[in-house]
Amino acid sequence: MIDGSVKKASITLESDIRYLKGIGGKRSAALRDVGVEKLIDLLYYAPAKYIDRSMVVSVAKLRKNWWEFQRINAVTFIGRVVDKKILVSSGGRQILEIVIDDGTGRLSCTWFNKIEYFKRQFEIGDLVAVFGKPSVFRGRINIVHPEFDFLTEADSVNIHTGRIVPVYPLTSKLKSLGLNTLKLRELINFVIDNYIDYVEETLPEKILAKYGLVPLKFAIRSIHFPETHEGLQLALKRLKFEEMFLLQLLLARKHYELKHFEKGISFKKIGELVHGFSRILPFKLTEAQRRVVREIWNDMKSDKPMNRLLQGDVGSGKTIVALISMLIAVDNGYQAAFMAPTEILAEQHYATFLNFLDSLPVKVRLLIGSLKSKEKKEILSEIENGEAQIIIGTHALIQERVNFKNLGLVVIDEQHRFGVMQRAMLIGKGYNPDVLIMTATPIPRTLALTVYGDLDVSIIDEMPRKRKVKTEIVPDTERERVYEFLRSKVREGHQAYIVYPLIEESEKLDLESAIENYVRLKNEVFPEFNLGLVHGRMPGTERQEVMLAFKEGKIQILIATTVIEVGIDIPNATIMVIESAERFGLSQLHQLRGRIGRGEKQSYCFLIAKSSLFRKSSDDALFEFEDEATEESKAMERLKIIASTMDGFKIAEKDLELRGPGEFFGTKQSGFIKFKFADIAADKEILEIARQEAFELIKQDPNLSKPEHAGLKKEFLKRYSDEVNLAKIS
C-alpha cells in the first residue's frame, strides 16, 4: 500500500501521508485539513464512535434461535446482494427491498426514505455486511434501515465486521474523494500492521505501572481495532492521560521557567495610597478578598514576576482587589495598566476607579481608540513621562506609540478575548512587569488547569452579601404580566433594567430592534415613567450621562443592550427583564443578572423567551427540524440552569458541559485545548492526576534529561518545542 515510486524502506511514521498508495495530491490535502499530514497522524486520528459488530450470525442460525436473538439489540449478517426492487405498500408508499443471501438463507433489508439514493448504492453480486435488529417482513427475516459496509478485500471481514469497528469523523471533502470510513479503516490498518513496531513508548515506566496504563502500541491498536470493550476503555484511558499529561508538562515547564529564570520587580512596601484607600473604602473587605490581597502582595514583593489568575463570582469584589494591587505598584513608583476587551468595559472600569480614588493623590487616565487626537496626545505624553500612574484602556494600550515610563503591573480583564501576541505586546511595554489576569465570570477548575495551568490562582470564594434575586423564565406571551409587575415596583420607588440582545452576527438588526422597542416602551407602555437608553454605538460621553442619570434616580427604567454586563453598582435597581433570553449564553445571563440584588431589597430577574421553547406537546415536536429542536432544548436548558442557581462556579461547570471548551472561550483560546481523545468536562479525575504527575516530574527533572525520560522528552519537544519559552505570555 506504499506508492510504487517510493521504496518502502525509506518510508517512516514521519513520512508525508501522500506516500501511501492511492493518496495523491487532492486526498493528501483533504487529510491535511483534518490534521493528518504524516503516517503517524493516521494512528492518532480518533474515531467519532464505535459500532459493536462482533456478533455475526447466519440466517439459518437466526431462524433456529429466533426468540433468543430477539433479546439482542442488533446483529451482523454477511452475504451477497441477489435482488433489489421497489415495492408499493397498500397505502401507495414506495419501499426499497434489497435481498441478501449468506449461503444458509436469505434476508431482506428495507428502506422507506431516500429510496433512490440507497438503490444506487447496491449492485447485484456485491459482498456486503449489514447490521441491525432483525424482524419479519412479508414472511422473510428483515432489517429496516440497516447500517451497511461493502466488503471488497479478502481480509476486509477482519476489520469491517465481526468485531467492534471504528467510525471516523468525515468532512464533505473526504467523502467526495472516496475517503470514507471503510477506506480510512483500511489505511489505518495498513499503517498499524506495517509500522506499529516503530512506535516508541512516551510515558515513563513508573507512571504506567502506578496508574495501570497500557503500553502505547496496545493503546493505538486498540483505539482503532479493539478486541474487547474493556481493551477499548484501557486504550482510551491511556491516550487521554497522555494528552493531558503532555499539556500539563508544558504548563509545569512554563511555570518553572518563570520562577527560576526570570528576574522581576520586587515591590518593597505597602504605602500611603493603599492605607488611604483602606480608610476611605465605604465597606469592609471580605475575608476572601483579604486573603487574595495577601497572596498578591506576597507575589509582588518577591523578585520573581507575578503571573496570577484572579477568579471570583459576579459581585465578589475582584475589581477592588485589582485596584489595591495597582495602588501597591504606584506606591512603589511604578505605573499600572489595566486592559479591557472593549471601550465600554474600559469606560466603566475608569468611572469605577475615579469614583473610588477621587480623594487620593493618584492620576488615573483612560486610553481608548475613540478619543480625540488632542486628548490622546496629552495622555500619551503623560504615560511616557510617568505623570499618568494608572492607565485603563483597550487594544489602544498596545499601539507602538504608547511608551510607559515605568510599567510595573499589568492587569488583563477577560484575557480570553485577547490573542497571545496582544497580551505579549502589553507585557512587553515594561521590563518583566507583574501580571494579574481577571475573568468576568468563574472558569471551571478543569478549564482553569488547562488554559491557565501555568498561572498561580487566587479565588474569591465569598460574596460580600447573599444576593436576594428571584429568577423566573417567562414565555413572551406573558410579557404584559411582567410589565405590570415592573410597573408596580417602579411606583414603589424601585428602578429597572430591560435588556435586549446584541449579537455580533446580527448587530445592526438587533440595535434597530432595541431602539424601536425603547420608543415603543417610552411612548406606549410606560409613558408615566422616565426611560433611558444605552447601547454600544452611542458616544461614550452620552452613554456616561445616561448611566449617571440612572444612578441618581432621574431615570427609572433603563433600556439597554448588553453594555451593562459589568461595572455598574446601583442598589436601587431591583428588577431586570431580559428579552429574547434564549439568545444569550449562560455566562452573559449570569453577568447581566449580577447588576441587580446589590442592595438589601428583594430583586427579580425575568427571562423572557419565545413561547415555542415551552411546548410540551410531542405532536408539535414532529414538525420541528432536528437542529431546531436541539437548539431550542439547549436554550431552555440554559435558562433552567440560570433560574436554578446564583452560584457562578456551578453555572460555569454546566456551561462547559453544554458548550465544550472551544466555545466556552471562543476562537482565540480554543486551539490551545483541542484534545483528540480527552474531554475536559468529563475527564476531571484524569486531568488532576496528569497535572500532579507533570508538576512533580518537572520539579524532579526540569530538563527531562534522565534516561528514563528520553521518549517523553522526544514527544514533548515534538508537540511543544515552539511554546516552551513563552512562559510570560500565556
XYZ file of C-alpha atoms in Angstrom:
730
model
C 0.000 0.000 0.000
C 3.054 2.198 -0.376
C 3.315 4.337 -3.517
C 5.308 2.278 -6.041
C 7.621 5.189 -6.843
C 8.937 5.214 -3.271
C 10.952 2.435 -1.644
C 9.169 1.005 1.380
C 12.402 1.041 3.384
C 12.574 4.822 3.083
C 9.081 5.335 4.496
C 8.766 6.036 8.221
C 5.964 7.121 10.512
C 7.185 10.689 9.975
C 6.812 10.418 6.179
C 4.261 12.512 4.314
C 0.820 10.908 4.029
C 0.915 11.258 0.226
C 3.370 8.342 0.016
C 0.589 5.921 0.917
C -0.705 4.180 -2.206
C -3.859 5.831 -3.513
C -3.273 9.071 -1.616
C -2.463 11.664 -4.248
C -2.332 15.422 -4.018
C -6.065 16.023 -3.572
C -6.549 13.301 -0.992
C -3.476 14.332 0.995
C -4.769 17.937 1.015
C -8.144 16.754 2.339
C -6.403 14.724 5.047
C -4.234 17.703 5.984
C -7.413 19.691 6.579
C -8.297 17.261 9.386
C -4.788 17.252 10.853
C -3.399 14.160 9.098
C -0.099 15.174 7.474
C 2.142 12.186 8.250
C 1.627 8.454 8.562
C 1.760 8.720 12.347
C -1.117 11.208 12.312
C -3.364 8.457 10.953
C -2.652 6.441 14.092
C -3.921 9.355 16.191
C -6.982 10.071 14.043
C -9.610 9.465 16.695
C -12.793 7.568 15.798
C -16.001 9.522 16.345
C -17.781 6.415 17.638
C -17.755 2.624 17.614
C -20.255 0.008 16.456
C -20.269 -3.437 18.014
C -20.462 -5.818 15.064
C -18.847 -8.674 16.930
C -21.978 -10.831 16.720
C -22.023 -12.220 13.170
C -24.791 -14.774 12.633
C -26.115 -16.765 9.710
C -29.714 -16.646 8.516
C -30.087 -20.337 9.384
C -28.847 -19.823 12.942
C -31.151 -16.864 13.414
C -34.181 -18.872 12.244
C -33.280 -21.716 14.602
C -32.774 -19.434 17.633
C -35.232 -16.658 16.747
C -36.542 -15.885 20.258
C -33.072 -15.875 21.767
C -31.891 -13.271 19.246
C -34.928 -11.063 19.900
C -33.363 -10.141 23.237
C -30.256 -8.817 21.454
C -30.288 -5.255 20.168
C -28.533 -5.842 16.828
C -26.598 -8.457 14.870
C -24.435 -8.578 11.732
C -25.059 -10.601 8.566
C -22.576 -11.072 5.726
C -23.728 -12.087 2.264
C -24.159 -11.118 -1.379
C -26.865 -8.949 -2.922
C -29.106 -11.201 -5.054
C -32.054 -8.909 -5.717
C -33.188 -5.287 -5.423
C -36.631 -3.926 -6.152
C -39.100 -1.217 -5.236
C -42.308 -2.434 -3.588
C -45.502 -0.453 -3.122
C -47.438 -0.714 0.143
C -51.231 -0.926 0.332
C -51.221 2.776 1.139
C -49.294 3.562 -2.028
C -45.965 4.164 -0.279
C -42.766 3.046 -2.014
C -40.392 0.676 -0.191
C -36.913 -0.356 -1.334
C -36.055 -4.021 -0.720
C -32.527 -5.407 -1.050
C -32.269 -9.195 -0.725
C -29.065 -10.719 0.671
C -28.057 -14.396 0.566
C -25.441 -15.645 3.037
C -25.358 -19.254 1.787
C -27.651 -20.535 4.555
C -30.681 -18.457 3.697
C -31.920 -15.053 2.633
C -32.899 -11.869 4.435
C -34.255 -8.585 3.149
C -33.230 -5.038 4.009
C -35.853 -2.328 3.561
C -35.775 1.443 3.294
C -38.751 3.806 3.459
C -36.784 7.038 2.910
C -34.152 8.156 0.370
C -35.116 5.163 -1.766
C -33.367 6.241 -4.976
C -30.167 7.049 -3.090
C -29.968 3.629 -1.411
C -30.990 1.819 -4.590
C -27.971 3.315 -6.367
C -25.644 2.075 -3.609
C -26.229 -1.631 -4.253
C -25.404 -3.815 -7.263
C -26.279 -7.494 -7.721
C -23.310 -9.576 -6.543
C -21.964 -7.037 -4.019
C -20.479 -8.614 -0.888
C -21.991 -6.683 1.985
C -22.167 -6.685 5.776
C -25.482 -5.423 7.182
C -26.080 -4.539 10.791
C -29.344 -4.021 12.649
C -32.182 -5.578 14.637
C -33.978 -8.365 12.739
C -37.757 -8.542 12.390
C -40.112 -10.282 9.928
C -41.423 -8.629 6.740
C -43.528 -10.407 4.096
C -42.548 -13.784 5.563
C -38.799 -13.086 5.372
C -36.244 -12.033 8.008
C -35.834 -8.309 7.549
C -33.800 -5.353 8.832
C -35.267 -1.866 8.453
C -32.768 0.856 7.513
C -29.670 -1.213 8.408
C -26.154 0.132 8.635
C -24.036 -1.480 5.944
C -20.499 -1.790 4.606
C -19.336 -3.154 1.274
C -16.594 -5.744 1.661
C -14.106 -5.639 -1.183
C -10.946 -7.379 0.055
C -10.376 -10.945 1.186
C -9.383 -9.758 4.638
C -11.968 -6.966 4.889
C -14.154 -9.038 7.166
C -11.425 -8.795 9.798
C -11.565 -5.012 10.050
C -15.039 -4.075 8.820
C -17.251 -6.501 10.668
C -17.275 -9.390 13.126
C -15.736 -7.085 15.702
C -16.043 -3.670 17.352
C -15.460 -1.322 14.421
C -14.476 2.363 14.420
C -16.466 5.045 12.623
C -14.320 8.054 11.722
C -15.302 11.724 11.507
C -15.595 12.695 7.836
C -15.644 16.045 6.089
C -17.582 16.513 2.848
C -14.206 16.861 1.115
C -13.023 13.468 2.398
C -16.284 11.826 1.323
C -16.165 13.360 -2.156
C -12.672 11.906 -2.672
C -13.693 8.404 -1.603
C -12.040 8.636 1.804
C -14.957 7.154 3.682
C -14.866 5.207 6.935
C -14.078 1.933 5.147
C -11.134 3.433 3.278
C -9.797 5.071 6.436
C -10.055 1.755 8.300
C -8.009 0.099 5.553
C -5.357 2.844 5.533
C -5.038 2.841 9.311
C -4.954 -0.955 9.436
C -2.120 -0.953 6.876
C -0.080 1.569 8.879
C -0.649 -0.380 12.105
C 0.315 -3.714 10.534
C 3.483 -2.342 8.953
C 4.672 0.402 11.288
C 3.321 -0.155 14.811
C 6.660 -1.661 15.880
C 8.322 1.705 15.224
C 6.088 3.497 17.729
C 8.177 4.472 20.767
C 6.818 4.479 24.304
C 6.422 8.031 25.611
C 5.371 7.646 29.242
C 7.853 6.626 31.962
C 7.503 3.043 33.158
C 6.934 4.308 36.699
C 3.795 6.238 35.677
C 2.463 3.363 33.546
C 2.756 0.990 36.489
C 1.407 3.442 39.068
C -1.861 4.080 37.205
C -2.261 0.790 35.350
C -1.846 2.417 31.935
C -1.412 0.159 28.913
C 1.628 0.477 26.580
C 1.309 2.945 23.709
C 1.398 0.287 20.964
C -1.502 -1.590 22.546
C -3.429 1.679 23.002
C -3.035 2.710 19.354
C -4.052 -0.696 18.022
C -6.993 -0.916 20.417
C -8.292 2.572 19.743
C -8.864 1.577 16.126
C -9.454 -2.174 16.277
C -10.301 -3.164 19.853
C -10.627 -6.849 20.660
C -12.965 -6.144 23.591
C -14.864 -3.251 25.155
C -12.512 -3.456 28.145
C -9.488 -3.142 25.870
C -11.036 -0.087 24.228
C -11.587 1.596 27.599
C -7.991 0.885 28.657
C -6.721 2.362 25.372
C -8.864 5.473 25.791
C -7.688 5.982 29.369
C -4.059 5.726 28.276
C -4.382 8.170 25.367
C -6.449 10.653 27.389
C -3.843 10.612 30.144
C -1.005 11.115 27.662
C -2.668 14.137 26.023
C -3.408 15.805 29.338
C -0.040 14.874 30.830
C 1.936 16.364 27.934
C -0.028 19.617 28.114
C 0.425 19.797 31.891
C 4.123 19.139 31.352
C 4.225 22.231 29.132
C 2.422 24.303 31.764
C 4.669 22.977 34.536
C 7.739 23.820 32.466
C 6.453 27.362 31.786
C 5.796 27.826 35.495
C 9.296 26.548 36.271
C 10.929 28.889 33.734
C 9.101 31.876 35.169
C 10.109 31.100 38.742
C 13.721 30.141 38.020
C 14.969 32.089 35.004
C 13.095 35.404 35.045
C 14.010 38.361 37.232
C 11.028 40.509 38.132
C 10.226 43.632 40.123
C 10.363 43.440 43.904
C 7.807 45.886 45.298
C 9.158 46.915 48.692
C 6.268 48.497 50.545
C 2.570 48.993 51.031
C 2.442 52.776 51.140
C 0.128 55.714 51.757
C -2.110 55.168 48.743
C -3.110 51.676 49.890
C -3.528 52.792 53.514
C -5.513 55.856 52.423
C -7.697 53.722 50.181
C -8.493 51.311 53.014
C -9.570 54.278 55.187
C -11.984 55.740 52.623
C -13.419 52.432 51.435
C -17.128 52.570 52.370
C -17.247 48.856 53.251
C -15.062 46.167 54.748
C -13.265 43.697 52.534
C -14.452 40.115 52.903
C -12.066 37.598 54.423
C -11.646 36.044 50.953
C -10.679 39.430 49.469
C -8.151 39.998 52.258
C -6.675 36.524 51.712
C -6.306 37.146 47.976
C -4.723 40.578 48.547
C -2.150 38.852 50.792
C -1.439 36.261 48.069
C -0.923 39.027 45.502
C 1.259 41.063 47.877
C 3.466 38.017 48.551
C 3.967 37.698 44.786
C 4.605 41.406 44.275
C 7.261 41.706 46.974
C 9.111 38.704 45.520
C 11.774 39.328 42.864
C 10.093 36.790 40.571
C 7.446 38.042 38.120
C 3.883 37.528 39.305
C 1.712 35.557 36.893
C -1.590 35.132 38.722
C -5.194 34.394 37.777
C -7.846 36.141 39.880
C -11.131 34.246 39.951
C -14.396 35.165 41.602
C -18.118 35.243 41.040
C -20.002 38.256 39.702
C -20.084 40.833 42.506
C -17.427 39.114 44.650
C -15.179 42.184 44.544
C -12.430 41.280 42.054
C -12.175 44.872 40.811
C -11.378 46.194 44.296
C -8.621 43.602 44.708
C -7.165 44.552 41.310
C -7.305 48.226 42.275
C -5.421 47.578 45.533
C -2.763 45.711 43.520
C -2.406 48.698 41.183
C -2.090 51.084 44.137
C 0.738 48.914 45.534
C 2.570 49.374 42.216
C 2.005 53.154 42.253
C 3.087 53.361 45.918
C 6.411 51.862 44.805
C 6.951 54.337 41.975
C 5.626 52.185 39.126
C 2.766 52.544 36.674
C -0.119 50.079 36.401
C -2.017 49.281 33.197
C -5.499 47.771 33.070
C -6.517 46.341 29.671
C -10.205 45.640 28.976
C -11.532 43.970 25.798
C -13.968 46.742 24.760
C -14.197 50.511 25.043
C -17.439 50.220 27.005
C -15.841 47.977 29.622
C -12.785 50.236 29.783
C -15.030 53.285 30.314
C -16.992 51.516 33.047
C -13.828 50.486 34.898
C -12.449 54.014 34.500
C -15.599 55.502 36.039
C -15.437 52.985 38.902
C -11.766 53.739 39.623
C -12.321 57.512 39.529
C -15.204 57.135 41.950
C -13.066 55.187 44.435
C -9.874 57.235 44.048
C -11.419 60.695 43.901
C -9.839 61.876 47.162
C -6.433 60.204 46.716
C -3.342 61.738 45.042
C -3.198 59.336 42.116
C -3.626 60.163 38.445
C -5.910 57.780 36.504
C -6.147 58.018 32.728
C -8.310 56.355 30.063
C -6.759 55.464 26.693
C -9.198 54.218 24.066
C -9.313 54.464 20.283
C -12.282 56.832 20.101
C -10.554 59.684 21.976
C -9.976 62.907 20.055
C -6.420 63.217 18.782
C -5.543 66.185 21.024
C -6.722 64.388 24.175
C -4.997 61.181 23.113
C -1.737 63.055 22.522
C -1.857 64.554 26.021
C -2.499 61.161 27.626
C 0.310 59.514 25.642
C 2.666 62.224 26.883
C 1.543 61.669 30.498
C 2.080 57.907 30.146
C 5.575 58.452 28.770
C 6.678 60.943 31.420
C 5.129 58.921 34.250
C 2.540 61.515 35.222
C -0.251 59.013 34.412
C 0.022 56.373 37.122
C -2.959 54.097 36.488
C -3.912 53.707 32.841
C -7.118 51.961 31.812
C -7.504 51.113 28.152
C -8.282 48.705 25.368
C -6.115 47.436 22.492
C -5.050 51.091 22.239
C -2.579 50.362 25.071
C -0.501 48.085 22.840
C -0.038 50.548 19.987
C 3.558 51.280 19.078
C 3.419 54.920 20.150
C 2.377 54.007 23.711
C 5.519 54.182 25.852
C 5.364 53.699 29.596
C 7.953 55.325 31.795
C 7.975 52.546 34.370
C 5.329 49.857 33.904
C 5.252 47.580 36.946
C 1.872 45.843 36.877
C -0.371 44.684 34.053
C -3.985 43.722 34.801
C -5.788 41.976 31.936
C -9.567 41.727 32.165
C -11.310 38.860 30.335
C -7.997 37.813 28.816
C -9.545 35.052 26.698
C -10.855 37.829 24.465
C -7.282 38.838 23.594
C -4.825 36.946 21.421
C -1.487 35.682 22.765
C 0.502 38.335 20.900
C -1.746 41.169 22.120
C -1.090 40.174 25.720
C 2.611 39.794 24.996
C 2.789 43.276 23.467
C 1.294 44.909 26.558
C 3.535 42.940 28.922
C 6.467 43.890 26.684
C 5.817 47.585 27.407
C 7.610 47.051 30.721
C 10.558 45.002 31.928
C 9.041 41.788 33.309
C 6.079 43.524 34.971
C 3.849 41.567 37.318
C 0.738 40.207 35.601
C -2.723 39.785 37.112
C -5.415 38.204 34.953
C -9.104 38.615 35.771
C -12.124 36.746 34.472
C -15.607 38.282 34.355
C -17.277 35.072 35.473
C -15.769 31.966 37.064
C -13.914 29.420 34.971
C -14.446 25.726 35.742
C -11.495 24.230 37.593
C -10.675 21.777 34.793
C -10.562 24.569 32.231
C -8.508 26.801 34.524
C -5.985 23.968 34.979
C -5.779 23.550 31.209
C -5.825 27.076 29.806
C -4.278 28.856 32.797
C -2.407 25.890 34.241
C 0.939 27.705 34.377
C -0.525 30.528 36.480
C -0.916 30.725 40.233
C -4.607 31.004 41.065
C -6.423 33.160 43.612
C -10.129 32.575 44.190
C -12.503 34.988 45.925
C -14.946 32.364 47.140
C -17.031 34.594 49.395
C -19.673 37.153 48.452
C -19.997 40.484 50.322
C -23.637 39.552 50.992
C -26.062 36.899 49.905
C -27.965 38.194 46.910
C -31.730 38.210 47.048
C -32.686 37.576 43.430
C -35.670 35.534 42.290
C -35.313 34.356 38.691
C -38.274 33.303 36.551
C -38.462 32.021 32.966
C -41.443 33.612 31.199
C -42.887 32.892 27.718
C -43.158 36.011 25.562
C -46.939 35.548 25.506
C -46.932 36.576 29.196
C -44.827 39.712 28.748
C -47.682 42.001 29.890
C -47.763 40.270 33.283
C -44.068 41.055 33.742
C -44.600 44.666 32.652
C -47.410 45.046 35.179
C -45.187 43.717 37.972
C -42.368 46.045 36.882
C -44.811 48.984 36.855
C -45.926 48.282 40.433
C -42.333 48.079 41.704
C -41.240 51.271 39.947
C -44.226 53.061 41.528
C -42.861 51.898 44.894
C -39.589 53.666 44.068
C -37.540 50.817 42.590
C -35.599 51.035 39.321
C -35.457 48.500 36.488
C -33.413 47.312 33.534
C -34.917 45.965 30.317
C -32.156 44.296 28.307
C -32.191 43.416 24.612
C -29.679 41.090 22.925
C -26.969 42.483 20.702
C -25.371 39.573 18.888
C -22.377 40.217 16.635
C -23.793 38.312 13.644
C -26.961 40.423 13.580
C -25.744 43.556 15.347
C -27.375 46.110 13.040
C -30.824 44.500 13.187
C -30.555 43.935 16.941
C -29.622 47.580 17.526
C -32.530 48.803 15.411
C -34.847 46.492 17.347
C -33.586 47.782 20.719
C -34.099 51.422 19.646
C -37.589 50.689 18.263
C -38.549 48.932 21.494
C -37.244 51.864 23.534
C -39.508 54.252 21.597
C -42.479 51.894 21.984
C -41.919 51.359 25.717
C -41.408 55.074 26.337
C -44.468 56.238 24.412
C -46.937 53.374 24.742
C -46.119 51.031 27.628
C -44.548 53.194 30.357
C -45.437 56.802 29.433
C -45.707 57.710 33.128
C -42.027 56.941 33.843
C -38.685 58.375 32.757
C -36.903 55.938 30.462
C -33.305 55.980 29.239
C -31.458 54.106 26.501
C -27.847 52.914 26.360
C -26.173 50.900 23.629
C -22.671 50.257 22.341
C -22.869 52.595 19.349
C -23.581 55.709 21.456
C -20.738 58.191 22.037
C -19.029 57.435 25.356
C -19.930 60.783 26.936
C -23.617 60.373 26.077
C -23.634 56.841 27.463
C -21.997 58.009 30.700
C -24.576 60.793 31.081
C -27.438 58.286 30.803
C -25.798 55.921 33.301
C -25.228 58.777 35.753
C -28.876 59.855 35.443
C -29.939 56.257 36.154
C -27.609 56.068 39.141
C -29.017 59.330 40.527
C -32.583 58.058 40.105
C -33.573 60.532 37.384
C -34.172 57.598 35.016
C -36.462 54.906 36.406
C -36.275 52.296 33.648
C -33.091 51.770 31.652
C -33.420 50.126 28.240
C -30.070 48.597 27.324
C -28.217 46.229 25.084
C -25.596 44.021 26.701
C -23.350 47.006 27.523
C -24.377 46.807 31.185
C -22.714 43.463 31.894
C -20.167 44.898 34.342
C -19.136 47.966 36.245
C -22.462 49.297 37.494
C -23.498 49.176 41.142
C -26.970 50.619 41.688
C -28.574 49.117 44.831
C -31.983 50.614 43.984
C -32.145 48.702 40.672
C -34.057 45.592 41.711
C -35.749 44.410 38.514
C -34.207 43.067 35.338
C -36.181 41.934 32.318
C -34.043 40.116 29.733
C -35.755 39.927 26.349
C -35.046 37.027 23.963
C -33.190 35.392 26.836
C -32.707 32.220 24.788
C -30.215 34.104 22.604
C -27.810 34.757 25.478
C -25.072 32.463 26.745
C -25.006 31.261 30.354
C -22.068 33.452 31.307
C -23.716 36.541 29.793
C -27.013 35.895 31.570
C -25.195 35.445 34.878
C -23.213 38.663 34.371
C -26.335 40.632 33.484
C -28.249 39.338 36.479
C -25.284 40.398 38.600
C -26.336 44.039 38.092
C -29.298 43.553 40.459
C -29.516 42.258 44.004
C -26.797 44.663 45.158
C -28.871 46.220 47.918
C -30.988 44.935 50.797
C -34.235 44.794 48.805
C -35.584 41.652 47.160
C -34.702 41.649 43.447
C -36.333 39.967 40.455
C -34.945 38.727 37.143
C -37.354 37.769 34.348
C -36.008 35.713 31.445
C -38.452 36.289 28.586
C -38.118 33.630 25.907
C -40.039 32.682 22.792
C -43.097 30.595 23.564
C -42.028 27.690 21.321
C -39.447 26.757 23.977
C -42.289 25.952 26.350
C -44.014 23.465 24.025
C -44.830 20.250 25.804
C -46.848 18.536 23.076
C -44.946 15.745 21.324
C -47.186 16.333 18.289
C -45.661 19.786 17.877
C -42.192 18.291 18.035
C -42.932 16.154 14.968
C -42.950 19.272 12.820
C -39.618 20.607 14.057
C -36.386 20.160 12.208
C -33.933 18.192 14.318
C -31.357 21.016 14.508
C -34.026 23.494 15.523
C -35.372 21.169 18.212
C -31.869 20.597 19.568
C -31.098 24.324 19.689
C -34.378 25.062 21.447
C -33.857 22.341 24.033
C -30.324 23.631 24.677
C -31.658 27.165 25.063
C -34.277 26.041 27.578
C -31.639 24.062 29.462
C -29.509 27.225 29.759
C -32.441 29.210 31.105
C -33.310 26.494 33.635
C -29.713 26.460 34.895
C -29.755 30.238 35.427
C -33.120 30.073 37.181
C -31.939 27.286 39.494
C -28.801 28.850 40.982
C -26.929 32.083 41.720
C -23.610 30.226 42.045
C -21.342 31.317 39.190
C -18.977 28.378 39.690
C -21.822 25.865 39.251
C -23.077 27.796 36.223
C -19.578 27.743 34.699
C -19.331 23.955 35.110
C -22.702 23.496 33.405
C -21.684 25.917 30.654
C -18.567 23.869 29.960
C -20.625 20.659 29.795
C -23.081 22.228 27.355
C -20.665 24.013 25.043
C -17.274 22.377 25.385
C -14.005 24.264 25.947
C -13.662 25.775 22.458
C -16.991 27.572 22.519
C -16.641 28.433 26.226
C -13.620 30.600 25.460
C -14.171 31.438 21.808
C -11.738 31.043 18.944
C -8.704 32.748 20.428
C -8.069 30.062 23.024
C -9.837 27.032 21.623
C -6.896 25.786 19.550
C -4.810 25.500 22.693
C -7.145 22.954 24.243
C -8.184 20.751 21.345
C -7.683 17.224 22.558
C -8.271 14.268 20.245
C -9.259 11.815 22.951
C -9.636 13.648 26.267
C -12.692 15.641 27.300
C -12.010 18.419 29.794
C -15.521 18.330 31.230
C -15.791 14.539 31.517
C -12.224 13.512 32.369
C -11.661 15.590 35.506
C -10.001 12.815 37.511
C -7.512 12.004 34.756
C -6.661 15.715 34.440
C -5.994 16.090 38.177
C -3.671 13.060 38.182
C -1.912 14.175 34.979
C -1.299 17.629 36.436
C 0.009 16.284 39.714
C 2.434 13.923 37.964
C 3.598 16.538 35.426
C 4.413 19.200 38.014
C 6.186 16.638 40.219
C 8.227 15.370 37.264
C 9.350 18.876 36.223
C 10.276 19.564 39.831
C 12.499 16.433 39.858
C 13.789 16.646 36.264
C 13.084 20.107 34.771
C 15.020 19.436 31.551
C 13.754 15.850 31.113
C 17.392 14.790 30.931
C 17.138 11.472 32.796
C 17.463 8.364 30.562
C 14.035 7.085 31.583
C 12.505 10.315 30.245
C 14.105 10.150 26.771
C 10.939 9.013 24.967
C 8.847 11.534 26.860
C 11.227 14.386 26.025
C 11.190 13.476 22.341
C 7.382 13.528 22.200
C 7.168 16.670 24.361
C 9.521 18.656 22.112
C 7.766 17.340 19.016
C 4.473 18.759 20.261
C 5.514 21.885 22.133
C 9.039 22.994 21.187
C 7.746 26.341 19.904
C 5.890 27.118 23.127
C 8.300 26.196 25.888
C 9.828 29.660 26.029
C 6.539 31.604 26.089
C 6.037 31.434 29.856
C 5.408 35.150 30.255
C 2.758 35.327 27.546
C 0.111 32.750 28.286
